[in-house]
Amino acid sequence: MASTVMGIKTYGRGETIFDSDKCPSHLHVMTDGWAARSISFKDGSRQITDFLVVGDPCDLSALGHGSVGRVTALTSASVTLLNRSALAAATMAHPRLASAFLNIALIEQSTLRIWLAYMGRHDKATHLAHLFCELHARLRRVELVGDHSFDLPLTHEVIADATGMSGVHVNRVLQQLRRDGLIRLHRHHLEILQPQRLRDLAEFDPAYLFA
């Protein structure tokens, strides 16, 4: 892997890290900050299909020919650039490396299916609770949580684009979760006050996050 590294690149909030309309010569892996995968529509709206944090490949599907959408920095972010040709050669020479990337791709696919299911079949409080549980589990793996709290630099608009709600609806659901004593959200820092109750509301099973 070390032989494929081309360097580190930084991005400001709102900048495009990857766009499937282009064919970059490298793969982007998050080193710092937050980003989002999304698909944009003609009316200017977008649907966020995943959040990306430290250690996540931004554009794994670009190693093939089926990539769709854009990756945008949600905060100041830095990414490690991996040479695509060198990476392809490395996976051919080292089957365990190829297996690791396959596992990441399977987790991405499973996560997308869960997002689709919650988008269509659950009420919004359950949906948002599930998103918070998922982010907590993912951030714990990269040691970015303190007990049951973590930085959540997502605006109401960004959460709306990820959940299919309006910004006003996001605010109402957040207020509901606060009133129920499940969370505290202050200055983009989320504290889960009653972890088991939030997991029960979310019907959260983290198995899909581990291939």
mmCIF file of N, CA and C in Angstrom, residues 58-112:
data_model
loop_
_atom_site.group_PDB
_atom_site.id
_atom_site.type_symbol
_atom_site.label_atom_id
_atom_site.label_comp_id
_atom_site.label_asym_id
_atom_site.label_seq_id
_atom_site.Cartn_x
_atom_site.Cartn_y
_atom_site.Cartn_z
ATOM 1 N N CYS A 58 -13.020 7.372 -0.619
ATOM 2 C CA CYS A 58 -14.085 8.228 -1.158
ATOM 3 C C CYS A 58 -14.699 7.660 -2.425
ATOM 4 N N ASP A 59 -13.914 6.954 -3.198
ATOM 5 C CA ASP A 59 -14.317 6.623 -4.567
ATOM 6 C C ASP A 59 -13.861 5.225 -4.965
ATOM 7 N N LEU A 60 -14.096 4.256 -4.085
ATOM 8 C CA LEU A 60 -13.664 2.890 -4.359
ATOM 9 C C LEU A 60 -14.272 2.361 -5.647
ATOM 10 N N SER A 61 -15.524 2.736 -5.921
ATOM 11 C CA SER A 61 -16.179 2.244 -7.133
ATOM 12 C C SER A 61 -15.501 2.750 -8.401
ATOM 13 N N ALA A 62 -14.709 3.815 -8.285
ATOM 14 C CA ALA A 62 -14.016 4.352 -9.456
ATOM 15 C C ALA A 62 -12.889 3.433 -9.931
ATOM 16 N N LEU A 63 -12.536 2.436 -9.110
ATOM 17 C CA LEU A 63 -11.558 1.448 -9.573
ATOM 18 C C LEU A 63 -12.146 0.603 -10.692
ATOM 19 N N GLY A 64 -13.475 0.559 -10.761
ATOM 20 C CA GLY A 64 -14.156 -0.101 -11.866
ATOM 21 C C GLY A 64 -14.712 0.946 -12.805
ATOM 22 N N HIS A 65 -15.900 0.687 -13.333
ATOM 23 C CA HIS A 65 -16.495 1.630 -14.285
ATOM 24 C C HIS A 65 -17.943 1.955 -13.922
ATOM 25 N N GLY A 66 -18.314 1.730 -12.641
ATOM 26 C CA GLY A 66 -19.701 1.936 -12.264
ATOM 27 C C GLY A 66 -19.919 3.064 -11.287
ATOM 28 N N SER A 67 -18.973 3.983 -11.176
ATOM 29 C CA SER A 67 -19.096 5.040 -10.187
ATOM 30 C C SER A 67 -20.150 6.069 -10.603
ATOM 31 N N VAL A 68 -20.951 6.496 -9.621
ATOM 32 C CA VAL A 68 -21.987 7.491 -9.857
ATOM 33 C C VAL A 68 -21.950 8.497 -8.719
ATOM 34 N N GLY A 69 -22.049 9.778 -9.064
ATOM 35 C CA GLY A 69 -22.191 10.798 -8.033
ATOM 36 C C GLY A 69 -20.933 11.595 -7.767
ATOM 37 N N ARG A 70 -20.957 12.269 -6.640
ATOM 38 C CA ARG A 70 -19.895 13.221 -6.283
ATOM 39 C C ARG A 70 -19.576 13.088 -4.807
ATOM 40 N N VAL A 71 -18.333 13.350 -4.453
ATOM 41 C CA VAL A 71 -17.920 13.403 -3.050
ATOM 42 C C VAL A 71 -17.516 14.835 -2.741
ATOM 43 N N THR A 72 -18.143 15.412 -1.728
ATOM 44 C CA THR A 72 -17.933 16.810 -1.366
ATOM 45 C C THR A 72 -17.470 16.912 0.077
ATOM 46 N N ALA A 73 -16.498 17.766 0.341
ATOM 47 C CA ALA A 73 -16.044 17.995 1.708
ATOM 48 C C ALA A 73 -17.117 18.744 2.490
ATOM 49 N N LEU A 74 -17.474 18.241 3.651
ATOM 50 C CA LEU A 74 -18.444 18.905 4.523
ATOM 51 C C LEU A 74 -17.760 19.811 5.532
ATOM 52 N N THR A 75 -16.477 19.551 5.758
ATOM 53 C CA THR A 75 -15.637 20.372 6.625
ATOM 54 C C THR A 75 -14.313 20.548 5.903
ATOM 55 N N SER A 76 -13.389 21.257 6.492
ATOM 56 C CA SER A 76 -12.021 21.198 5.988
ATOM 57 C C SER A 76 -11.590 19.742 6.056
ATOM 58 N N ALA A 77 -10.989 19.253 5.003
ATOM 59 C CA ALA A 77 -10.665 17.826 4.936
ATOM 60 C C ALA A 77 -9.336 17.609 4.235
ATOM 61 N N SER A 78 -8.711 16.498 4.558
ATOM 62 C CA SER A 78 -7.517 16.090 3.829
ATOM 63 C C SER A 78 -7.680 14.634 3.424
ATOM 64 N N VAL A 79 -7.127 14.292 2.270
ATOM 65 C CA VAL A 79 -7.218 12.925 1.767
ATOM 66 C C VAL A 79 -5.845 12.451 1.326
ATOM 67 N N THR A 80 -5.619 11.162 1.488
ATOM 68 C CA THR A 80 -4.420 10.530 0.959
ATOM 69 C C THR A 80 -4.720 10.050 -0.454
ATOM 70 N N LEU A 81 -3.822 10.359 -1.383
ATOM 71 C CA LEU A 81 -4.004 9.986 -2.782
ATOM 72 C C LEU A 81 -3.238 8.698 -3.065
ATOM 73 N N LEU A 82 -3.946 7.697 -3.585
ATOM 74 C CA LEU A 82 -3.327 6.431 -3.969
ATOM 75 C C LEU A 82 -3.365 6.295 -5.478
ATOM 76 N N ASN A 83 -2.250 5.929 -6.077
ATOM 77 C CA ASN A 83 -2.178 5.744 -7.515
ATOM 78 C C ASN A 83 -3.038 4.550 -7.925
ATOM 79 N N ARG A 84 -4.000 4.783 -8.815
ATOM 80 C CA ARG A 84 -4.947 3.726 -9.176
ATOM 81 C C ARG A 84 -4.267 2.551 -9.870
ATOM 82 N N SER A 85 -3.354 2.836 -10.789
ATOM 83 C CA SER A 85 -2.675 1.756 -11.514
ATOM 84 C C SER A 85 -1.816 0.925 -10.572
ATOM 85 N N ALA A 86 -1.085 1.611 -9.691
ATOM 86 C CA ALA A 86 -0.237 0.899 -8.735
ATOM 87 C C ALA A 86 -1.079 0.095 -7.754
ATOM 88 N N LEU A 87 -2.227 0.644 -7.372
ATOM 89 C CA LEU A 87 -3.112 -0.053 -6.443
ATOM 90 C C LEU A 87 -3.690 -1.307 -7.089
ATOM 91 N N ALA A 88 -4.071 -1.202 -8.366
ATOM 92 C CA ALA A 88 -4.592 -2.371 -9.078
ATOM 93 C C ALA A 88 -3.539 -3.470 -9.142
ATOM 94 N N ALA A 89 -2.292 -3.081 -9.410
ATOM 95 C CA ALA A 89 -1.197 -4.056 -9.465
ATOM 96 C C ALA A 89 -0.955 -4.681 -8.097
ATOM 97 N N ALA A 90 -1.062 -3.863 -7.044
ATOM 98 C CA ALA A 90 -0.833 -4.370 -5.686
ATOM 99 C C ALA A 90 -1.895 -5.384 -5.285
ATOM 100 N N THR A 91 -3.147 -5.129 -5.669
ATOM 101 C CA THR A 91 -4.204 -6.073 -5.319
ATOM 102 C C THR A 91 -4.062 -7.389 -6.091
ATOM 103 N N MET A 92 -3.504 -7.311 -7.302
ATOM 104 C CA MET A 92 -3.251 -8.535 -8.057
ATOM 105 C C MET A 92 -2.142 -9.353 -7.412
ATOM 106 N N ALA A 93 -1.142 -8.669 -6.876
ATOM 107 C CA ALA A 93 0.014 -9.356 -6.296
ATOM 108 C C ALA A 93 -0.253 -9.835 -4.869
ATOM 109 N N HIS A 94 -1.217 -9.197 -4.193
ATOM 110 C CA HIS A 94 -1.461 -9.522 -2.787
ATOM 111 C C HIS A 94 -2.954 -9.788 -2.580
ATOM 112 N N PRO A 95 -3.366 -11.047 -2.646
ATOM 113 C CA PRO A 95 -4.787 -11.387 -2.534
ATOM 114 C C PRO A 95 -5.438 -10.886 -1.246
ATOM 115 N N ARG A 96 -4.710 -10.834 -0.158
ATOM 116 C CA ARG A 96 -5.310 -10.363 1.096
ATOM 117 C C ARG A 96 -5.671 -8.881 1.003
ATOM 118 N N LEU A 97 -4.885 -8.129 0.256
ATOM 119 C CA LEU A 97 -5.210 -6.723 0.031
ATOM 120 C C LEU A 97 -6.474 -6.606 -0.813
ATOM 121 N N ALA A 98 -6.559 -7.428 -1.851
ATOM 122 C CA ALA A 98 -7.763 -7.435 -2.687
ATOM 123 C C ALA A 98 -8.987 -7.808 -1.859
ATOM 124 N N SER A 99 -8.816 -8.778 -0.950
ATOM 125 C CA SER A 99 -9.920 -9.191 -0.091
ATOM 126 C C SER A 99 -10.353 -8.060 0.839
ATOM 127 N N ALA A 100 -9.395 -7.280 1.324
ATOM 128 C CA ALA A 100 -9.719 -6.155 2.207
ATOM 129 C C ALA A 100 -10.560 -5.116 1.471
ATOM 130 N N PHE A 101 -10.192 -4.810 0.231
ATOM 131 C CA PHE A 101 -10.973 -3.847 -0.547
ATOM 132 C C PHE A 101 -12.350 -4.405 -0.891
ATOM 133 N N LEU A 102 -12.429 -5.711 -1.132
ATOM 134 C CA LEU A 102 -13.733 -6.328 -1.388
ATOM 135 C C LEU A 102 -14.625 -6.206 -0.160
ATOM 136 N N ASN A 103 -14.055 -6.415 1.026
ATOM 137 C CA ASN A 103 -14.836 -6.271 2.256
ATOM 138 C C ASN A 103 -15.361 -4.851 2.419
ATOM 139 N N ILE A 104 -14.522 -3.864 2.105
ATOM 140 C CA ILE A 104 -14.965 -2.463 2.189
ATOM 141 C C ILE A 104 -16.117 -2.218 1.228
ATOM 142 N N ALA A 105 -15.999 -2.753 0.009
ATOM 143 C CA ALA A 105 -17.058 -2.574 -0.987
ATOM 144 C C ALA A 105 -18.362 -3.228 -0.515
ATOM 145 N N LEU A 106 -18.270 -4.393 0.127
ATOM 146 C CA LEU A 106 -19.457 -5.076 0.621
ATOM 147 C C LEU A 106 -20.112 -4.291 1.752
ATOM 148 N N ILE A 107 -19.303 -3.690 2.623
ATOM 149 C CA ILE A 107 -19.849 -2.869 3.704
ATOM 150 C C ILE A 107 -20.555 -1.647 3.130
ATOM 151 N N GLU A 108 -19.950 -1.014 2.118
ATOM 152 C CA GLU A 108 -20.593 0.135 1.472
ATOM 153 C C GLU A 108 -21.941 -0.264 0.892
ATOM 154 N N GLN A 109 -21.990 -1.431 0.248
ATOM 155 C CA GLN A 109 -23.240 -1.901 -0.346
ATOM 156 C C GLN A 109 -24.293 -2.178 0.730
ATOM 157 N N SER A 110 -23.873 -2.822 1.808
ATOM 158 C CA SER A 110 -24.808 -3.118 2.902
ATOM 159 C C SER A 110 -25.336 -1.842 3.531
ATOM 160 N N THR A 111 -24.453 -0.864 3.720
ATOM 161 C CA THR A 111 -24.859 0.409 4.320
ATOM 162 C C THR A 111 -25.885 1.112 3.442
ATOM 163 N N LEU A 112 -25.652 1.112 2.136
ATOM 164 C CA LEU A 112 -26.595 1.743 1.227
ATOM 165 C C LEU A 112 -27.960 1.075 1.287
#
